[in-house]
Each structure stands twice: as structure tokens, then as C-alpha cells.
Amino acid sequence: MRTLVLAAVVVGLAGCSSPPAPPPPPPRVDFTVAAGKVSAKPYLYCDVEISDCKRDTTAQVTLKAAPGTPVRVRVPEQVADTPWSVVIQYRTAAGVQKQPETVATFGPGKQDSFEAKAPGAGDQLQTVEVKQAGGKLIQGDAGPEAVTRGVWSAQVEPA
């Protein structure tokens, strides 16, 4: 009888295990100008294998900056420990709209911040984005390319 009760207790405890802990929230990226700092959630964030992705269309943050003003980007360790890049879009002082361009790319653990600026003194930044690479590769024009895992974006309005 005693063995039967002990077996029932062990089986009962085995059935009461806790569900797995939820994953941590996605990391946030800081965008800073002289007027202040904003912290952005990702508007796209996927698992490492890019098999489960979430979009948040409300995640883009807004900053005000005068033409020629750089935007400082700081990424947390979760992003800095992976390949990541900075993409800008801007309008020249002459009013010419430029296409988005990658202005910096970093290897894992190499850097956790970058100062993004448009090339000309009077150029107006419009968008600064951080892109985190995932663990999946695709064949690009110049060879294998990492698929983007996360994107954080700041819209820059003229001050």
C-alpha cells in the first residue's frame, strides 16, 4: 500500500510541471540627438532562424534634428553580439531625395554604438534604422547574405 501511495505522489508531481518561461521581450535600441533620447521597440523582430516574425507598425520613433545634425545609435548587448548595420535615408541641402543606404556594418561584439549622419553639411537625415542579422543566409548578388532578424527605426523631422 505504501508503495502505491508513493507512486501516485511521484506521478502527480510529474504532471504538475510548470510551462516553459516565455521568451524575453525584444531588445530596444536608443536613438539620441542633442534634444534628447528615444528608445525604440523593433518594428520587425524574428527568432534567430527567421521562422517566427512579429511586426509592430507603431514601433517607429520620431526625433527632431536640424540639417547636418547626427543621430547617435546605441544597441543593447543582444544586438551588439550579432552582426548589425545602420541604414540612413536623407534629403540633400539642394532638396534631392536619396535612397536608403547602409552606412555602417559591424561584426559580432565589435561595437555597440554609431553616429549616423548624412554626408553633406546641410543634408537632412530623414530615417535612421538599425538592422540585426539573423542565422539564415540567402544567395545575394555578391554571394551569401544574412536575412534581417530585427529592424528598429527612427524618423527624423527637421527641427
mmCIF file of C-alpha atoms in Angstrom:
data_model
loop_
_atom_site.group_PDB
_atom_site.id
_atom_site.type_symbol
_atom_site.label_atom_id
_atom_site.label_comp_id
_atom_site.label_asym_id
_atom_site.label_seq_id
_atom_site.Cartn_x
_atom_site.Cartn_y
_atom_site.Cartn_z
ATOM 1 C CA MET A 1 0.000 0.000 0.000
ATOM 2 C CA ARG A 2 2.805 2.385 0.939
ATOM 3 C CA THR A 3 4.484 1.837 -2.481
ATOM 4 C CA LEU A 4 1.209 2.541 -4.288
ATOM 5 C CA VAL A 5 0.766 5.886 -2.451
ATOM 6 C CA LEU A 6 4.384 6.908 -3.154
ATOM 7 C CA ALA A 7 3.969 6.069 -6.856
ATOM 8 C CA ALA A 8 0.782 8.146 -7.017
ATOM 9 C CA VAL A 9 2.566 11.131 -5.440
ATOM 10 C CA VAL A 10 5.509 10.881 -7.896
ATOM 11 C CA VAL A 11 3.135 10.645 -10.890
ATOM 12 C CA GLY A 12 1.083 13.552 -9.532
ATOM 13 C CA LEU A 13 4.174 15.748 -9.133
ATOM 14 C CA ALA A 14 5.398 14.894 -12.624
ATOM 15 C CA GLY A 15 2.096 16.129 -14.066
ATOM 16 C CA CYS A 16 2.396 19.472 -12.237
ATOM 17 C CA SER A 17 5.485 20.790 -14.005
ATOM 18 C CA SER A 18 5.444 24.459 -14.916
ATOM 19 C CA PRO A 19 5.045 25.550 -18.511
ATOM 20 C CA PRO A 20 8.232 26.894 -20.098
ATOM 21 C CA ALA A 21 9.074 30.502 -19.336
ATOM 22 C CA PRO A 22 8.028 32.981 -22.043
ATOM 23 C CA PRO A 23 10.849 34.391 -24.169
ATOM 24 C CA PRO A 24 12.331 37.705 -23.041
ATOM 25 C CA PRO A 25 10.915 40.846 -24.655
ATOM 26 C CA PRO A 26 12.679 42.003 -27.818
ATOM 27 C CA PRO A 27 15.598 44.377 -27.231
ATOM 28 C CA ARG A 28 15.221 48.147 -27.583
ATOM 29 C CA VAL A 29 17.582 50.477 -29.457
ATOM 30 C CA ASP A 30 18.334 54.069 -28.372
ATOM 31 C CA PHE A 31 18.445 56.971 -30.841
ATOM 32 C CA THR A 32 19.899 60.235 -29.485
ATOM 33 C CA VAL A 33 20.264 63.823 -30.701
ATOM 34 C CA ALA A 34 21.200 66.903 -28.672
ATOM 35 C CA ALA A 35 17.494 67.481 -27.914
ATOM 36 C CA GLY A 36 17.084 64.086 -26.258
ATOM 37 C CA LYS A 37 16.947 60.313 -26.467
ATOM 38 C CA VAL A 38 14.190 57.931 -27.552
ATOM 39 C CA SER A 39 14.130 54.169 -27.104
ATOM 40 C CA ALA A 40 12.608 52.129 -29.927
ATOM 41 C CA LYS A 41 10.986 48.725 -29.955
ATOM 42 C CA PRO A 42 11.618 46.725 -33.121
ATOM 43 C CA TYR A 43 9.012 47.117 -35.837
ATOM 44 C CA LEU A 44 10.151 43.709 -37.125
ATOM 45 C CA TYR A 45 11.582 41.025 -34.866
ATOM 46 C CA CYS A 46 12.111 37.348 -35.642
ATOM 47 C CA ASP A 47 13.623 34.344 -33.934
ATOM 48 C CA VAL A 48 17.233 33.568 -34.934
ATOM 49 C CA GLU A 49 16.170 31.186 -37.716
ATOM 50 C CA ILE A 50 13.689 33.761 -39.133
ATOM 51 C CA SER A 51 10.828 31.279 -38.815
ATOM 52 C CA ASP A 52 8.648 33.258 -36.382
ATOM 53 C CA CYS A 53 8.410 37.014 -37.006
ATOM 54 C CA LYS A 54 6.338 39.753 -35.374
ATOM 55 C CA ARG A 55 5.619 43.231 -36.775
ATOM 56 C CA ASP A 56 4.747 46.294 -34.730
ATOM 57 C CA THR A 57 3.715 49.106 -37.066
ATOM 58 C CA THR A 58 3.597 51.537 -34.116
ATOM 59 C CA ALA A 59 7.235 50.972 -33.077
ATOM 60 C CA GLN A 60 8.920 53.685 -35.187
ATOM 61 C CA VAL A 61 10.064 56.591 -33.009
ATOM 62 C CA THR A 62 10.412 60.251 -34.011
ATOM 63 C CA LEU A 63 13.244 62.720 -33.369
ATOM 64 C CA LYS A 64 13.701 66.375 -34.289
ATOM 65 C CA ALA A 65 17.094 67.419 -35.636
ATOM 66 C CA ALA A 66 18.405 70.326 -37.687
ATOM 67 C CA PRO A 67 20.065 69.673 -41.046
ATOM 68 C CA GLY A 68 23.603 68.361 -40.600
ATOM 69 C CA THR A 69 22.845 67.014 -37.112
ATOM 70 C CA PRO A 70 23.984 63.431 -36.476
ATOM 71 C CA VAL A 71 21.874 60.805 -34.693
ATOM 72 C CA ARG A 72 23.690 58.573 -32.203
ATOM 73 C CA VAL A 73 22.558 54.942 -32.191
ATOM 74 C CA ARG A 74 23.194 52.625 -29.224
ATOM 75 C CA VAL A 75 22.289 48.947 -29.337
ATOM 76 C CA PRO A 76 21.995 46.574 -26.370
ATOM 77 C CA GLU A 77 24.277 43.565 -25.896
ATOM 78 C CA GLN A 78 21.681 41.236 -27.512
ATOM 79 C CA VAL A 79 22.158 43.155 -30.776
ATOM 80 C CA ALA A 80 25.848 44.088 -30.429
ATOM 81 C CA ASP A 81 26.762 40.396 -30.021
ATOM 82 C CA THR A 82 25.418 39.716 -33.537
ATOM 83 C CA PRO A 83 26.121 41.270 -36.936
ATOM 84 C CA TRP A 84 24.216 44.571 -37.249
ATOM 85 C CA SER A 85 24.127 47.569 -39.548
ATOM 86 C CA VAL A 86 22.908 51.165 -39.788
ATOM 87 C CA VAL A 87 20.874 52.414 -42.757
ATOM 88 C CA ILE A 88 20.063 56.083 -43.404
ATOM 89 C CA GLN A 89 17.823 57.957 -45.786
ATOM 90 C CA TYR A 90 18.240 61.717 -46.279
ATOM 91 C CA ARG A 91 17.476 64.756 -48.414
ATOM 92 C CA THR A 92 20.397 66.860 -49.664
ATOM 93 C CA ALA A 93 20.678 70.571 -48.966
ATOM 94 C CA ALA A 94 19.656 71.081 -52.637
ATOM 95 C CA GLY A 95 16.427 69.114 -51.992
ATOM 96 C CA VAL A 96 17.410 65.864 -53.741
ATOM 97 C CA GLN A 97 15.813 62.808 -52.109
ATOM 98 C CA LYS A 98 18.337 59.985 -51.620
ATOM 99 C CA GLN A 99 17.556 56.278 -51.471
ATOM 100 C CA PRO A 100 18.252 54.335 -48.245
ATOM 101 C CA GLU A 101 21.901 53.348 -47.908
ATOM 102 C CA THR A 102 23.860 51.245 -45.451
ATOM 103 C CA VAL A 103 26.465 53.480 -43.815
ATOM 104 C CA ALA A 104 27.963 51.049 -41.271
ATOM 105 C CA THR A 105 28.122 47.298 -40.660
ATOM 106 C CA PHE A 106 29.564 45.655 -37.543
ATOM 107 C CA GLY A 107 30.590 42.106 -36.715
ATOM 108 C CA PRO A 108 29.517 40.341 -33.514
ATOM 109 C CA GLY A 109 30.855 42.040 -30.390
ATOM 110 C CA LYS A 110 32.720 44.764 -32.322
ATOM 111 C CA GLN A 111 30.702 47.866 -31.431
ATOM 112 C CA ASP A 112 27.534 48.913 -29.584
ATOM 113 C CA SER A 113 27.092 52.460 -30.903
ATOM 114 C CA PHE A 114 27.428 54.552 -34.048
ATOM 115 C CA GLU A 115 26.931 58.187 -35.020
ATOM 116 C CA ALA A 116 24.802 58.330 -38.183
ATOM 117 C CA LYS A 117 24.975 61.457 -40.291
ATOM 118 C CA ALA A 118 24.168 62.497 -43.815
ATOM 119 C CA PRO A 119 27.267 63.167 -45.951
ATOM 120 C CA GLY A 120 26.776 66.907 -46.619
ATOM 121 C CA ALA A 121 26.791 69.678 -44.006
ATOM 122 C CA GLY A 122 23.272 70.884 -44.882
ATOM 123 C CA ASP A 123 21.751 67.459 -45.602
ATOM 124 C CA GLN A 124 18.689 66.453 -43.562
ATOM 125 C CA LEU A 125 18.509 62.940 -42.151
ATOM 126 C CA GLN A 126 15.002 61.520 -42.584
ATOM 127 C CA THR A 127 15.312 57.954 -41.335
ATOM 128 C CA VAL A 128 17.904 56.068 -39.295
ATOM 129 C CA GLU A 129 17.453 52.305 -38.988
ATOM 130 C CA VAL A 130 19.294 49.523 -37.195
ATOM 131 C CA LYS A 131 19.145 46.080 -38.793
ATOM 132 C CA GLN A 132 20.161 42.936 -36.923
ATOM 133 C CA ALA A 133 21.208 39.894 -38.937
ATOM 134 C CA GLY A 134 19.667 36.504 -38.215
ATOM 135 C CA GLY A 135 21.020 32.988 -38.539
ATOM 136 C CA LYS A 136 19.682 32.360 -42.038
ATOM 137 C CA LEU A 137 21.565 33.058 -45.286
ATOM 138 C CA ILE A 138 20.230 33.665 -48.788
ATOM 139 C CA GLN A 139 22.110 33.955 -52.055
ATOM 140 C CA GLY A 140 22.557 37.639 -52.950
ATOM 141 C CA ASP A 141 24.143 39.303 -55.985
ATOM 142 C CA ALA A 142 27.566 39.354 -54.306
ATOM 143 C CA GLY A 143 27.281 35.975 -52.532
ATOM 144 C CA PRO A 144 25.580 34.741 -49.355
ATOM 145 C CA GLU A 145 23.754 37.420 -47.326
ATOM 146 C CA ALA A 146 22.247 37.211 -43.844
ATOM 147 C CA VAL A 147 18.493 37.674 -43.604
ATOM 148 C CA THR A 148 17.423 40.545 -41.334
ATOM 149 C CA ARG A 149 16.147 39.378 -37.940
ATOM 150 C CA GLY A 150 15.236 42.724 -36.387
ATOM 151 C CA VAL A 151 14.665 46.311 -37.522
ATOM 152 C CA TRP A 152 14.478 49.430 -35.303
ATOM 153 C CA SER A 153 13.623 52.742 -36.925
ATOM 154 C CA ALA A 154 13.711 56.443 -36.096
ATOM 155 C CA GLN A 155 12.060 59.053 -38.284
ATOM 156 C CA VAL A 156 13.971 62.338 -38.188
ATOM 157 C CA GLU A 157 11.943 65.536 -38.632
ATOM 158 C CA PRO A 158 13.532 68.941 -39.257
ATOM 159 C CA ALA A 159 13.971 70.989 -36.100
#
